[in-house]
Amino acid sequence: DFRQVLLAGMLMGLLGVAVDGAIEVASSMEEIRLANPYIPTWRLIESGMNVGTDILGTMVNTLLFVYLGTRLLLVMAVTAPNLGLFVSPTVELLSIGITSAEIVRLLVGTLGLVLTIPITAMISAFWNPKKGKYET
């Protein structure tokens, strides 16, 4: 069943992206905490969100390249229809379920990252509370 395979593919992609993004945010926040054990929790969350924003930008680009790379033949057929790779017209190639499935996978992966990054930043910030007040 195509729908079940599509759902399984979306879940696998979502889990991969979410785990990768969460580990990167949590690891960077732990390094920030080690560098400054007296950093206020709100500042640590802000730093985690800043790192997460950078991760979001790069991971969305990575997802786009991965999904386009797997469908490179289809992209070639759409951009250069006179190559004769497919008998079907370009409009029919764009309307097939595989193309829309790739777009849905990209959107689901992006949504997963958008949700994972702030949740990870909050959990990481409160996991190990700050050591105390900074004394000068």
Coordinates of C-alpha atoms in Angstrom, one line a residue:
D1 CA 0.0 0.0 0.0
F2 CA 1.5 3.3 -1.1
R3 CA 0.1 5.3 1.8
Q4 CA 1.6 3.0 4.4
V5 CA 5.0 3.1 2.7
L6 CA 4.8 6.9 2.4
L7 CA 3.9 7.2 6.1
A8 CA 6.7 4.8 7.1
G9 CA 9.2 6.9 5.0
M10 CA 8.0 10.1 6.5
L11 CA 8.4 8.8 10.0
M12 CA 11.8 7.4 9.3
G13 CA 12.9 10.7 7.8
L14 CA 11.3 12.7 10.7
L15 CA 13.0 10.6 13.3
G16 CA 16.4 10.8 11.7
V17 CA 16.2 14.6 11.3
A18 CA 14.8 15.1 14.8
V19 CA 17.4 12.9 16.5
D20 CA 20.2 14.6 14.6
G21 CA 18.9 18.1 15.4
A22 CA 18.3 17.3 19.1
I23 CA 21.7 15.9 19.6
E24 CA 23.4 18.9 18.0
V25 CA 21.4 21.3 20.2
A26 CA 21.9 19.4 23.4
S27 CA 25.6 18.9 22.8
S28 CA 26.2 22.6 22.0
M29 CA 24.2 23.6 25.1
E30 CA 26.3 21.2 27.3
E31 CA 29.5 22.8 26.0
I32 CA 28.1 26.3 26.7
R33 CA 27.2 25.1 30.2
L34 CA 30.7 23.7 30.8
A35 CA 32.3 26.9 29.5
N36 CA 30.2 29.0 31.8
P37 CA 28.6 27.0 34.7
Y38 CA 27.0 30.2 36.1
I39 CA 25.1 31.1 32.9
P40 CA 21.5 31.9 33.7
T41 CA 18.9 29.4 32.4
W42 CA 17.2 31.9 30.2
R43 CA 20.5 32.8 28.5
L44 CA 21.3 29.1 28.0
I45 CA 17.9 28.6 26.4
E46 CA 18.5 31.6 24.1
S47 CA 21.9 30.2 23.1
G48 CA 20.4 26.8 22.4
M49 CA 17.7 28.5 20.2
N50 CA 20.4 30.4 18.3
V51 CA 22.3 27.2 17.6
G52 CA 19.1 25.5 16.7
T53 CA 18.2 28.2 14.2
D54 CA 21.5 27.6 12.4
I55 CA 20.9 23.8 12.5
L56 CA 17.4 24.3 11.1
G57 CA 18.8 26.3 8.1
T58 CA 21.5 23.8 7.3
M59 CA 19.3 20.7 7.9
V60 CA 16.5 22.0 5.7
N61 CA 19.0 22.5 2.9
T62 CA 20.3 19.0 3.5
L63 CA 16.9 17.5 3.3
L64 CA 16.2 19.4 0.1
F65 CA 19.4 18.1 -1.5
V66 CA 18.7 14.6 -0.3
Y67 CA 15.2 14.4 -1.7
L68 CA 16.1 16.1 -4.9
G69 CA 19.2 13.9 -5.3
T70 CA 17.0 10.8 -5.0
R71 CA 14.8 12.1 -7.7
L72 CA 17.5 13.5 -10.0
L73 CA 16.2 11.7 -13.0
L74 CA 12.8 13.2 -12.6
V75 CA 14.3 16.7 -12.1
M76 CA 16.3 16.2 -15.3
A77 CA 13.1 15.2 -17.2
V78 CA 11.3 18.3 -15.9
T79 CA 14.1 20.8 -16.6
A80 CA 15.0 19.3 -20.0
P81 CA 11.8 17.7 -21.5
N82 CA 13.3 17.4 -24.9
L83 CA 15.9 14.8 -23.7
G84 CA 13.3 12.1 -24.2
L85 CA 13.9 10.3 -21.0
F86 CA 10.2 9.7 -20.4
V87 CA 7.4 9.2 -22.9
S88 CA 4.9 11.1 -20.7
P89 CA 4.6 14.8 -20.9
T90 CA 6.2 17.0 -18.1
V91 CA 2.8 17.8 -16.6
E92 CA 2.1 14.1 -16.1
L93 CA 5.5 13.6 -14.4
L94 CA 4.8 16.4 -11.9
S95 CA 1.4 15.1 -11.0
I96 CA 2.5 11.6 -9.9
G97 CA 2.4 10.7 -6.3
I98 CA 6.1 10.3 -5.9
T99 CA 6.8 14.0 -6.5
S100 CA 4.2 15.1 -4.0
A101 CA 5.5 12.5 -1.5
E102 CA 9.0 14.0 -1.6
I103 CA 7.5 17.4 -1.0
V104 CA 5.5 16.1 1.9
R105 CA 8.6 14.4 3.4
L106 CA 10.5 17.7 3.2
L107 CA 7.7 19.5 4.9
V108 CA 7.4 16.9 7.6
G109 CA 11.1 16.8 8.3
T110 CA 11.1 20.6 8.5
L111 CA 8.2 20.6 10.9
G112 CA 9.9 18.0 13.0
L113 CA 13.0 20.2 13.3
V114 CA 10.9 23.3 14.1
L115 CA 9.3 21.4 17.0
T116 CA 12.4 19.5 18.2
I117 CA 14.8 22.4 18.6
P118 CA 12.8 24.4 21.2
I119 CA 11.8 21.3 23.1
T120 CA 15.4 20.2 23.2
A121 CA 16.6 23.6 24.3
M122 CA 14.1 23.7 27.1
I123 CA 14.9 20.2 28.4
S124 CA 18.7 20.7 28.1
A125 CA 18.5 24.0 30.0
F126 CA 16.7 22.6 32.9
W127 CA 18.4 19.2 32.9
N128 CA 21.5 20.4 34.8
P129 CA 20.7 23.6 36.7
K130 CA 23.3 26.3 37.0
K131 CA 25.8 26.0 39.8
G132 CA 24.9 29.2 41.7
K133 CA 25.5 32.9 41.5
Y134 CA 28.6 34.2 39.7
E135 CA 31.0 35.8 42.1
T136 CA 33.4 38.4 40.8

